[in-house]
mmCIF file of C-alpha atoms in Angstrom:
data_model
loop_
_atom_site.group_PDB
_atom_site.id
_atom_site.type_symbol
_atom_site.label_atom_id
_atom_site.label_comp_id
_atom_site.label_asym_id
_atom_site.label_seq_id
_atom_site.Cartn_x
_atom_site.Cartn_y
_atom_site.Cartn_z
ATOM 1 C CA UNK A 1 -13.197 39.553 86.915
ATOM 2 C CA UNK A 2 -11.284 41.068 89.751
ATOM 3 C CA UNK A 3 -8.222 43.035 89.700
ATOM 4 C CA UNK A 4 -4.938 41.289 89.573
ATOM 5 C CA UNK A 5 -3.696 39.712 92.642
ATOM 6 C CA UNK A 6 0.037 40.154 92.949
ATOM 7 C CA UNK A 7 2.726 38.035 94.932
ATOM 8 C CA UNK A 8 6.116 39.252 95.628
ATOM 9 C CA UNK A 9 9.195 37.037 95.362
ATOM 10 C CA UNK A 10 11.021 39.045 97.975
ATOM 11 C CA UNK A 11 10.193 41.847 100.365
ATOM 12 C CA UNK A 12 7.421 44.183 98.941
ATOM 13 C CA UNK A 13 8.462 47.396 97.020
ATOM 14 C CA UNK A 14 9.218 50.461 98.978
ATOM 15 C CA UNK A 15 6.375 52.414 97.608
ATOM 16 C CA UNK A 16 2.821 51.193 97.197
ATOM 17 C CA UNK A 17 1.980 49.673 93.812
ATOM 18 C CA UNK A 18 -0.841 51.471 91.742
ATOM 19 C CA UNK A 19 -3.827 49.070 91.871
ATOM 20 C CA UNK A 20 -5.906 48.585 88.713
ATOM 21 C CA UNK A 21 -9.162 50.390 88.718
ATOM 22 C CA UNK A 22 -11.320 47.658 87.254
ATOM 23 C CA UNK A 23 -11.513 44.058 86.380
ATOM 24 C CA UNK A 24 -9.812 41.859 83.736
ATOM 25 C CA UNK A 25 -6.585 40.460 84.859
ATOM 26 C CA UNK A 26 -6.209 36.765 85.790
ATOM 27 C CA UNK A 27 -4.620 35.792 89.005
ATOM 28 C CA UNK A 28 -0.921 36.642 89.447
ATOM 29 C CA UNK A 29 1.611 33.695 89.787
ATOM 30 C CA UNK A 30 4.808 32.966 91.579
ATOM 31 C CA UNK A 31 8.086 33.235 89.806
ATOM 32 C CA UNK A 32 8.498 29.379 90.108
ATOM 33 C CA UNK A 33 6.573 27.130 87.988
ATOM 34 C CA UNK A 34 3.217 26.355 89.115
ATOM 35 C CA UNK A 35 -0.349 25.245 87.830
ATOM 36 C CA UNK A 36 -1.083 26.816 84.456
ATOM 37 C CA UNK A 37 -4.308 28.240 83.432
ATOM 38 C CA UNK A 38 -6.586 25.837 81.426
ATOM 39 C CA UNK A 39 -4.801 25.497 78.049
ATOM 40 C CA UNK A 40 -5.853 24.199 74.802
ATOM 41 C CA UNK A 41 -4.315 20.604 74.483
ATOM 42 C CA UNK A 42 -1.562 20.683 71.965
ATOM 43 C CA UNK A 43 0.317 18.008 70.191
ATOM 44 C CA UNK A 44 2.629 20.172 68.172
ATOM 45 C CA UNK A 45 2.123 22.526 65.140
ATOM 46 C CA UNK A 46 0.239 21.324 62.097
ATOM 47 C CA UNK A 47 1.904 21.820 58.832
ATOM 48 C CA UNK A 48 0.773 24.412 56.340
ATOM 49 C CA UNK A 49 -0.485 21.590 53.975
ATOM 50 C CA UNK A 50 -3.210 20.845 56.615
ATOM 51 C CA UNK A 51 -4.818 24.150 55.887
ATOM 52 C CA UNK A 52 -4.393 23.750 52.163
ATOM 53 C CA UNK A 53 -6.247 20.525 52.443
ATOM 54 C CA UNK A 54 -9.124 22.029 54.411
ATOM 55 C CA UNK A 55 -9.616 24.553 51.619
ATOM 56 C CA UNK A 56 -11.304 27.915 52.220
ATOM 57 C CA UNK A 57 -13.898 28.184 54.822
ATOM 58 C CA UNK A 58 -17.390 27.874 53.653
ATOM 59 C CA UNK A 59 -18.401 31.359 54.589
ATOM 60 C CA UNK A 60 -16.263 34.492 53.981
ATOM 61 C CA UNK A 61 -17.041 37.640 55.446
ATOM 62 C CA UNK A 62 -16.048 41.276 54.628
ATOM 63 C CA UNK A 63 -13.319 42.282 56.975
ATOM 64 C CA UNK A 64 -13.838 45.933 56.320
ATOM 65 C CA UNK A 65 -14.341 46.553 60.011
ATOM 66 C CA UNK A 66 -10.865 45.619 60.735
ATOM 67 C CA UNK A 67 -9.095 48.613 59.217
ATOM 68 C CA UNK A 68 -8.092 51.166 61.622
ATOM 69 C CA UNK A 69 -4.982 53.206 61.495
ATOM 70 C CA UNK A 70 -3.151 56.577 61.474
ATOM 71 C CA UNK A 71 -0.432 58.146 59.395
ATOM 72 C CA UNK A 72 2.898 57.331 60.461
ATOM 73 C CA UNK A 73 5.333 60.192 59.870
ATOM 74 C CA UNK A 74 8.896 59.328 58.761
ATOM 75 C CA UNK A 75 11.716 60.048 61.300
ATOM 76 C CA UNK A 76 13.533 63.224 60.969
ATOM 77 C CA UNK A 77 16.558 62.015 62.856
ATOM 78 C CA UNK A 78 19.841 62.031 60.972
ATOM 79 C CA UNK A 79 20.027 58.433 59.820
ATOM 80 C CA UNK A 80 22.635 56.763 57.549
ATOM 81 C CA UNK A 81 21.323 55.691 54.170
ATOM 82 C CA UNK A 82 22.191 52.067 54.934
ATOM 83 C CA UNK A 83 19.485 51.892 57.688
ATOM 84 C CA UNK A 84 16.849 52.883 55.029
ATOM 85 C CA UNK A 85 17.771 49.995 52.779
ATOM 86 C CA UNK A 86 15.025 47.876 53.712
ATOM 87 C CA UNK A 87 14.778 44.197 52.785
ATOM 88 C CA UNK A 88 11.559 43.204 50.843
ATOM 89 C CA UNK A 89 9.584 39.971 51.151
ATOM 90 C CA UNK A 90 6.508 39.571 49.100
ATOM 91 C CA UNK A 91 6.105 43.330 48.746
ATOM 92 C CA UNK A 92 6.585 43.853 52.492
ATOM 93 C CA UNK A 93 9.538 45.780 53.902
ATOM 94 C CA UNK A 94 11.635 44.722 56.881
ATOM 95 C CA UNK A 95 14.544 46.162 58.873
ATOM 96 C CA UNK A 96 17.870 46.838 57.379
ATOM 97 C CA UNK A 97 20.535 44.275 57.901
ATOM 98 C CA UNK A 98 22.899 46.930 58.682
ATOM 99 C CA UNK A 99 21.248 47.544 62.056
ATOM 100 C CA UNK A 100 21.075 44.001 63.496
ATOM 101 C CA UNK A 101 22.514 40.641 63.027
ATOM 102 C CA UNK A 102 19.317 38.823 63.884
ATOM 103 C CA UNK A 103 15.920 38.274 62.215
ATOM 104 C CA UNK A 104 12.825 40.265 63.462
ATOM 105 C CA UNK A 105 9.438 38.743 62.348
ATOM 106 C CA UNK A 106 7.573 41.883 61.711
ATOM 107 C CA UNK A 107 7.421 44.362 58.704
ATOM 108 C CA UNK A 108 8.233 48.029 59.324
ATOM 109 C CA UNK A 109 5.839 49.361 56.644
ATOM 110 C CA UNK A 110 2.817 51.472 57.292
ATOM 111 C CA UNK A 111 0.385 48.560 57.446
ATOM 112 C CA UNK A 112 2.232 47.002 60.207
ATOM 113 C CA UNK A 113 2.863 50.265 62.187
ATOM 114 C CA UNK A 114 -0.835 50.853 62.215
ATOM 115 C CA UNK A 115 -1.183 47.462 63.894
ATOM 116 C CA UNK A 116 1.284 48.515 66.366
ATOM 117 C CA UNK A 117 -0.627 51.708 67.122
ATOM 118 C CA UNK A 118 -3.755 49.712 67.798
ATOM 119 C CA UNK A 119 -2.048 47.464 69.855
ATOM 120 C CA UNK A 120 -0.776 50.174 72.085
ATOM 121 C CA UNK A 121 -4.457 51.100 72.649
ATOM 122 C CA UNK A 122 -5.137 47.486 73.619
ATOM 123 C CA UNK A 123 -2.529 47.494 76.324
ATOM 124 C CA UNK A 124 -3.775 51.046 77.492
ATOM 125 C CA UNK A 125 -7.293 49.584 77.828
ATOM 126 C CA UNK A 126 -5.831 46.421 79.603
ATOM 127 C CA UNK A 127 -4.173 48.481 82.320
ATOM 128 C CA UNK A 128 -7.098 50.824 82.683
ATOM 129 C CA UNK A 129 -5.274 53.877 81.149
ATOM 130 C CA UNK A 130 -1.874 53.198 82.994
ATOM 131 C CA UNK A 131 1.293 53.148 81.165
ATOM 132 C CA UNK A 132 3.011 50.871 83.732
ATOM 133 C CA UNK A 133 2.472 49.103 87.117
ATOM 134 C CA UNK A 134 5.848 49.444 88.747
ATOM 135 C CA UNK A 135 5.888 51.935 91.797
ATOM 136 C CA UNK A 136 7.952 54.553 90.193
ATOM 137 C CA UNK A 137 9.099 57.710 92.054
ATOM 138 C CA UNK A 138 7.252 60.902 91.371
ATOM 139 C CA UNK A 139 9.909 62.513 89.360
ATOM 140 C CA UNK A 140 11.960 59.865 87.442
ATOM 141 C CA UNK A 141 14.967 61.505 85.752
ATOM 142 C CA UNK A 142 15.772 58.998 82.926
ATOM 143 C CA UNK A 143 13.643 56.171 81.234
ATOM 144 C CA UNK A 144 14.009 54.014 78.181
ATOM 145 C CA UNK A 145 11.632 51.931 75.960
ATOM 146 C CA UNK A 146 13.204 48.971 74.407
ATOM 147 C CA UNK A 147 11.876 48.071 71.103
ATOM 148 C CA UNK A 148 9.647 51.167 71.041
ATOM 149 C CA UNK A 149 8.154 50.508 67.655
ATOM 150 C CA UNK A 150 6.106 53.639 66.574
ATOM 151 C CA UNK A 151 7.158 55.163 69.781
ATOM 152 C CA UNK A 152 3.610 55.795 71.241
ATOM 153 C CA UNK A 153 4.410 54.539 74.662
ATOM 154 C CA UNK A 154 7.665 56.644 74.953
ATOM 155 C CA UNK A 155 5.784 59.769 73.825
ATOM 156 C CA UNK A 156 2.917 59.178 76.334
ATOM 157 C CA UNK A 157 5.376 58.540 79.097
ATOM 158 C CA UNK A 158 7.267 61.740 78.175
ATOM 159 C CA UNK A 159 4.105 63.663 78.236
ATOM 160 C CA UNK A 160 3.390 62.109 81.758
ATOM 161 C CA UNK A 161 6.704 63.064 83.176
ATOM 162 C CA UNK A 162 7.862 66.370 81.160
ATOM 163 C CA UNK A 163 11.136 66.609 83.287
ATOM 164 C CA UNK A 164 12.170 63.000 82.591
ATOM 165 C CA UNK A 165 14.599 62.223 79.628
ATOM 166 C CA UNK A 166 12.976 59.402 77.657
ATOM 167 C CA UNK A 167 14.640 57.300 75.096
ATOM 168 C CA UNK A 168 12.908 54.824 72.690
ATOM 169 C CA UNK A 169 15.010 52.360 70.702
ATOM 170 C CA UNK A 170 14.197 50.350 67.742
ATOM 171 C CA UNK A 171 15.806 48.782 64.651
ATOM 172 C CA UNK A 172 13.635 50.703 62.242
ATOM 173 C CA UNK A 173 13.323 54.406 62.032
ATOM 174 C CA UNK A 174 9.426 54.374 62.079
ATOM 175 C CA UNK A 175 8.713 56.898 64.793
ATOM 176 C CA UNK A 176 7.253 60.331 64.257
ATOM 177 C CA UNK A 177 9.258 63.392 64.079
ATOM 178 C CA UNK A 178 7.066 65.671 66.017
ATOM 179 C CA UNK A 179 7.487 64.675 69.710
ATOM 180 C CA UNK A 180 7.844 66.077 73.061
ATOM 181 C CA UNK A 181 11.168 67.639 73.603
ATOM 182 C CA UNK A 182 12.136 65.326 76.338
ATOM 183 C CA UNK A 183 11.863 62.215 74.219
ATOM 184 C CA UNK A 184 14.363 60.987 71.494
ATOM 185 C CA UNK A 185 14.558 57.908 69.464
ATOM 186 C CA UNK A 186 17.572 55.910 68.673
ATOM 187 C CA UNK A 187 18.157 53.102 65.869
ATOM 188 C CA UNK A 188 19.735 50.383 68.052
ATOM 189 C CA UNK A 189 19.711 46.650 68.664
ATOM 190 C CA UNK A 190 19.149 45.617 72.295
ATOM 191 C CA UNK A 191 20.653 42.180 71.645
ATOM 192 C CA UNK A 192 23.922 43.916 71.013
ATOM 193 C CA UNK A 193 26.298 45.629 73.592
ATOM 194 C CA UNK A 194 24.630 48.532 75.425
ATOM 195 C CA UNK A 195 26.502 51.909 75.417
ATOM 196 C CA UNK A 196 24.541 53.535 78.213
ATOM 197 C CA UNK A 197 25.991 54.559 81.428
ATOM 198 C CA UNK A 198 25.814 52.162 84.521
ATOM 199 C CA UNK A 199 23.306 53.122 87.130
ATOM 200 C CA UNK A 200 21.580 55.583 84.907
ATOM 201 C CA UNK A 201 17.938 54.650 84.315
ATOM 202 C CA UNK A 202 15.121 55.102 86.642
ATOM 203 C CA UNK A 203 12.834 52.892 84.493
ATOM 204 C CA UNK A 204 13.611 50.250 81.830
ATOM 205 C CA UNK A 205 10.464 49.460 79.866
ATOM 206 C CA UNK A 206 9.896 46.368 77.746
ATOM 207 C CA UNK A 207 6.604 45.236 76.005
ATOM 208 C CA UNK A 208 5.877 42.533 73.313
ATOM 209 C CA UNK A 209 9.348 41.478 72.709
ATOM 210 C CA UNK A 210 8.936 37.759 72.651
ATOM 211 C CA UNK A 211 10.512 36.219 69.604
ATOM 212 C CA UNK A 212 13.131 39.111 69.317
ATOM 213 C CA UNK A 213 15.519 38.417 72.025
ATOM 214 C CA UNK A 214 18.441 35.740 71.622
ATOM 215 C CA UNK A 215 19.426 35.588 75.326
ATOM 216 C CA UNK A 216 16.981 36.842 77.843
ATOM 217 C CA UNK A 217 19.165 36.403 81.003
ATOM 218 C CA UNK A 218 21.831 38.382 79.216
ATOM 219 C CA UNK A 219 19.465 41.113 78.207
ATOM 220 C CA UNK A 220 18.212 41.330 81.962
ATOM 221 C CA UNK A 221 21.726 41.556 83.030
ATOM 222 C CA UNK A 222 22.453 44.505 80.673
ATOM 223 C CA UNK A 223 19.324 46.176 82.076
ATOM 224 C CA UNK A 224 20.478 45.681 85.658
ATOM 225 C CA UNK A 225 23.810 47.183 85.006
ATOM 226 C CA UNK A 226 22.311 50.294 83.468
ATOM 227 C CA UNK A 227 19.432 50.613 86.042
ATOM 228 C CA UNK A 228 19.882 53.217 88.798
ATOM 229 C CA UNK A 229 19.855 51.607 92.356
ATOM 230 C CA UNK A 230 16.252 51.786 93.387
ATOM 231 C CA UNK A 231 15.215 51.831 89.870
ATOM 232 C CA UNK A 232 12.776 49.640 88.140
ATOM 233 C CA UNK A 233 12.422 47.304 85.233
ATOM 234 C CA UNK A 234 9.035 46.244 83.751
ATOM 235 C CA UNK A 235 8.311 43.611 81.155
ATOM 236 C CA UNK A 236 4.928 42.698 79.511
ATOM 237 C CA UNK A 237 4.584 39.946 77.160
ATOM 238 C CA UNK A 238 2.403 37.026 76.009
ATOM 239 C CA UNK A 239 3.448 33.500 75.322
ATOM 240 C CA UNK A 240 1.283 32.953 72.090
ATOM 241 C CA UNK A 241 -0.521 30.163 73.740
ATOM 242 C CA UNK A 242 -4.303 30.368 73.287
ATOM 243 C CA UNK A 243 -6.391 29.516 76.212
ATOM 244 C CA UNK A 244 -10.193 28.819 76.608
ATOM 245 C CA UNK A 245 -11.722 28.276 80.054
ATOM 246 C CA UNK A 246 -14.800 26.538 78.638
ATOM 247 C CA UNK A 247 -13.115 24.143 76.185
ATOM 248 C CA UNK A 248 -14.739 25.946 73.207
ATOM 249 C CA UNK A 249 -11.266 26.064 71.429
ATOM 250 C CA UNK A 250 -10.281 22.578 70.208
ATOM 251 C CA UNK A 251 -6.551 22.026 69.171
ATOM 252 C CA UNK A 252 -7.628 19.221 66.488
ATOM 253 C CA UNK A 253 -9.844 21.456 64.543
ATOM 254 C CA UNK A 254 -9.381 25.171 65.337
ATOM 255 C CA UNK A 255 -6.867 27.281 63.458
ATOM 256 C CA UNK A 256 -6.599 29.800 66.509
ATOM 257 C CA UNK A 257 -5.329 26.968 68.706
ATOM 258 C CA UNK A 258 -2.387 26.518 66.353
ATOM 259 C CA UNK A 259 -1.230 30.035 66.912
ATOM 260 C CA UNK A 260 0.983 29.224 69.906
ATOM 261 C CA UNK A 261 2.430 25.946 68.712
ATOM 262 C CA UNK A 262 3.465 27.420 65.403
ATOM 263 C CA UNK A 263 4.996 30.536 66.883
ATOM 264 C CA UNK A 264 6.837 28.663 69.627
ATOM 265 C CA UNK A 265 8.248 26.198 66.949
ATOM 266 C CA UNK A 266 9.179 28.971 64.837
ATOM 267 C CA UNK A 267 11.146 30.614 67.574
ATOM 268 C CA UNK A 268 12.896 27.509 68.535
ATOM 269 C CA UNK A 269 14.163 27.197 64.947
ATOM 270 C CA UNK A 270 15.559 30.754 64.812
ATOM 271 C CA UNK A 271 16.896 30.564 68.312
ATOM 272 C CA UNK A 272 14.448 33.348 69.695
ATOM 273 C CA UNK A 273 12.467 32.218 72.747
ATOM 274 C CA UNK A 274 8.720 33.007 72.272
ATOM 275 C CA UNK A 275 7.044 31.303 75.279
ATOM 276 C CA UNK A 276 8.150 33.410 78.248
ATOM 277 C CA UNK A 277 5.450 31.887 80.663
ATOM 278 C CA UNK A 278 5.644 28.106 81.032
ATOM 279 C CA UNK A 279 9.147 28.369 82.776
ATOM 280 C CA UNK A 280 8.531 31.732 84.403
ATOM 281 C CA UNK A 281 11.410 32.945 82.422
ATOM 282 C CA UNK A 282 11.021 36.675 83.037
ATOM 283 C CA UNK A 283 10.812 36.347 86.868
ATOM 284 C CA UNK A 284 13.626 33.881 87.131
ATOM 285 C CA UNK A 285 16.012 35.755 84.863
ATOM 286 C CA UNK A 286 15.394 38.967 86.576
ATOM 287 C CA UNK A 287 16.265 37.386 89.986
ATOM 288 C CA UNK A 288 19.457 35.899 88.354
ATOM 289 C CA UNK A 289 20.377 39.353 87.133
ATOM 290 C CA UNK A 290 20.176 40.722 90.750
ATOM 291 C CA UNK A 291 16.681 42.381 90.716
ATOM 292 C CA UNK A 292 14.635 42.093 93.894
ATOM 293 C CA UNK A 293 10.909 42.936 94.883
ATOM 294 C CA UNK A 294 9.719 40.981 91.920
ATOM 295 C CA UNK A 295 6.096 41.235 91.292
ATOM 296 C CA UNK A 296 3.992 39.231 88.631
ATOM 297 C CA UNK A 297 0.633 40.045 87.260
ATOM 298 C CA UNK A 298 -1.370 38.150 84.640
ATOM 299 C CA UNK A 299 -3.887 40.086 82.435
ATOM 300 C CA UNK A 300 -6.475 37.996 80.443
ATOM 301 C CA UNK A 301 -7.043 39.558 76.911
ATOM 302 C CA UNK A 302 -9.703 37.908 74.670
ATOM 303 C CA UNK A 303 -8.965 37.527 70.933
ATOM 304 C CA UNK A 304 -12.288 38.802 69.820
ATOM 305 C CA UNK A 305 -15.246 40.480 71.420
ATOM 306 C CA UNK A 306 -16.910 37.331 72.886
ATOM 307 C CA UNK A 307 -17.138 38.438 76.471
ATOM 308 C CA UNK A 308 -20.220 39.875 78.194
ATOM 309 C CA UNK A 309 -17.992 41.854 80.563
ATOM 310 C CA UNK A 310 -17.919 45.524 79.222
ATOM 311 C CA UNK A 311 -14.122 45.928 79.591
ATOM 312 C CA UNK A 312 -13.263 42.386 78.373
ATOM 313 C CA UNK A 313 -15.460 42.876 75.360
ATOM 314 C CA UNK A 314 -13.687 46.173 74.418
ATOM 315 C CA UNK A 315 -10.330 44.474 74.882
ATOM 316 C CA UNK A 316 -11.282 41.681 72.646
ATOM 317 C CA UNK A 317 -12.712 44.192 69.939
ATOM 318 C CA UNK A 318 -9.600 46.080 69.791
ATOM 319 C CA UNK A 319 -7.287 43.054 69.825
ATOM 320 C CA UNK A 320 -9.402 41.591 67.074
ATOM 321 C CA UNK A 321 -8.985 44.758 65.096
ATOM 322 C CA UNK A 322 -5.189 44.887 65.778
ATOM 323 C CA UNK A 323 -4.676 41.354 64.538
ATOM 324 C CA UNK A 324 -6.954 41.653 61.606
ATOM 325 C CA UNK A 325 -5.120 44.873 60.510
ATOM 326 C CA UNK A 326 -2.117 42.781 59.269
ATOM 327 C CA UNK A 327 -2.360 39.123 59.742
ATOM 328 C CA UNK A 328 -0.325 38.452 56.589
ATOM 329 C CA UNK A 329 2.424 40.763 57.907
ATOM 330 C CA UNK A 330 2.367 39.024 61.167
ATOM 331 C CA UNK A 331 2.618 35.522 59.781
ATOM 332 C CA UNK A 332 4.630 35.872 56.614
ATOM 333 C CA UNK A 333 8.088 35.692 58.078
ATOM 334 C CA UNK A 334 7.614 33.093 60.845
ATOM 335 C CA UNK A 335 5.130 30.813 59.125
ATOM 336 C CA UNK A 336 6.615 31.271 55.545
ATOM 337 C CA UNK A 337 10.374 31.796 55.631
ATOM 338 C CA UNK A 338 10.921 29.836 59.018
ATOM 339 C CA UNK A 339 8.223 27.158 58.817
ATOM 340 C CA UNK A 340 8.181 26.776 55.216
ATOM 341 C CA UNK A 341 4.543 27.444 54.438
ATOM 342 C CA UNK A 342 3.690 28.538 50.990
ATOM 343 C CA UNK A 343 1.870 31.798 50.492
ATOM 344 C CA UNK A 344 -1.342 29.839 49.620
ATOM 345 C CA UNK A 345 -1.166 27.838 52.809
ATOM 346 C CA UNK A 346 -0.673 31.021 54.815
ATOM 347 C CA UNK A 347 -3.633 32.829 53.191
ATOM 348 C CA UNK A 348 -6.038 29.790 53.683
ATOM 349 C CA UNK A 349 -4.926 29.587 57.347
ATOM 350 C CA UNK A 350 -5.684 33.284 57.757
ATOM 351 C CA UNK A 351 -9.244 32.870 56.294
ATOM 352 C CA UNK A 352 -9.911 29.981 58.855
ATOM 353 C CA UNK A 353 -8.476 32.125 61.625
ATOM 354 C CA UNK A 354 -10.679 35.226 60.667
ATOM 355 C CA UNK A 355 -13.829 33.011 60.439
ATOM 356 C CA UNK A 356 -13.021 31.642 63.983
ATOM 357 C CA UNK A 357 -12.396 35.080 65.628
ATOM 358 C CA UNK A 358 -15.724 36.209 64.372
ATOM 359 C CA UNK A 359 -17.511 33.243 65.802
ATOM 360 C CA UNK A 360 -18.532 34.376 69.319
ATOM 361 C CA UNK A 361 -19.260 30.911 70.431
ATOM 362 C CA UNK A 362 -15.565 30.381 70.720
ATOM 363 C CA UNK A 363 -13.779 32.035 73.726
ATOM 364 C CA UNK A 364 -10.140 32.246 73.055
ATOM 365 C CA UNK A 365 -7.887 34.501 75.032
ATOM 366 C CA UNK A 366 -4.182 35.407 75.679
ATOM 367 C CA UNK A 367 -2.527 35.865 78.984
ATOM 368 C CA UNK A 368 -0.307 38.883 78.965
ATOM 369 C CA UNK A 369 2.134 38.721 81.960
ATOM 370 C CA UNK A 370 3.518 41.689 83.482
ATOM 371 C CA UNK A 371 6.670 41.337 85.710
ATOM 372 C CA UNK A 372 8.370 44.289 87.408
ATOM 373 C CA UNK A 373 11.270 44.387 89.788
ATOM 374 C CA UNK A 374 13.685 46.768 91.497
ATOM 375 C CA UNK A 375 17.424 47.065 91.580
ATOM 376 C CA UNK A 376 18.543 47.144 95.216
ATOM 377 C CA UNK A 377 19.324 50.535 96.688
ATOM 378 C CA UNK A 378 22.549 49.239 98.031
ATOM 379 C CA UNK A 379 23.604 47.742 94.586
#
């Protein structure tokens, strides 16, 4: 595959955009709705009872190859005891209710954090080692990573720009304590009011936040207010929709095809948008907030190592490992608490999903869309 084409919604950025070094992204798309990639035909999410009726797959394999992780050190920041009073669901811990009024679908324990670390590596491979695509200045002064998770992106960015002050925010204190001196982590909910100074950040970074934001246009407006004139915002996210160019994935029989419909329906029920692609939400909301020089890039990421292309195969392998690291943690809240599936139904669905992801005759992939934009110099 070729490097991503890009289309600007308004005049091109004032400095050149770093170009990807190798293939894998799908073609870029305009901010207004246009033809979508070949998608699996969907008729809505199937109930959990469907998978219970199917029973376990005929063949079950050892998933020992899907365990990759690293020890996550506890934060050494001064944190009130209420933040550490995690909620527990089926033995898994989730963020404290004292931090946010909303519901975040992911656990915050070691198993989930290891998945986040592997996912960071997936995105690094996807971008050929780059941390971002926006044409940043050589010496940014202030940057923020919203929803930083375990903080790896913020740490890597701080290492790349040692004179830049980097902030990583999250609703759980799961970041390491041993970090570069120019990075700090804060426990904060980006859905609430921001307390940062206006015209402050050279770069505002968002990645994999679908299903966590109540009001995307409002979030981008907050970002615009705090972004320095000439500074950039960059957001990279998937819609959850599973695509297949050759029709090998069938919505009527494959568990993997139900991933998108289930997540999108769950998001609708709790009021958090999951599908950011079909309406070009990121591009349009950035424009509404006041950003200009909007550029969109779509990156194709296989869900398993089915591709014969070297880079795509590696991408698929690592995403397969990331998902396999904690499927029950990923699905427990949205499928169980929100959609009403039983634990048995979730476990049977996971077994079908695992079997399909190991079947290289199936060619499922996600599109990860990156959108970056600039605050006008004369703002």
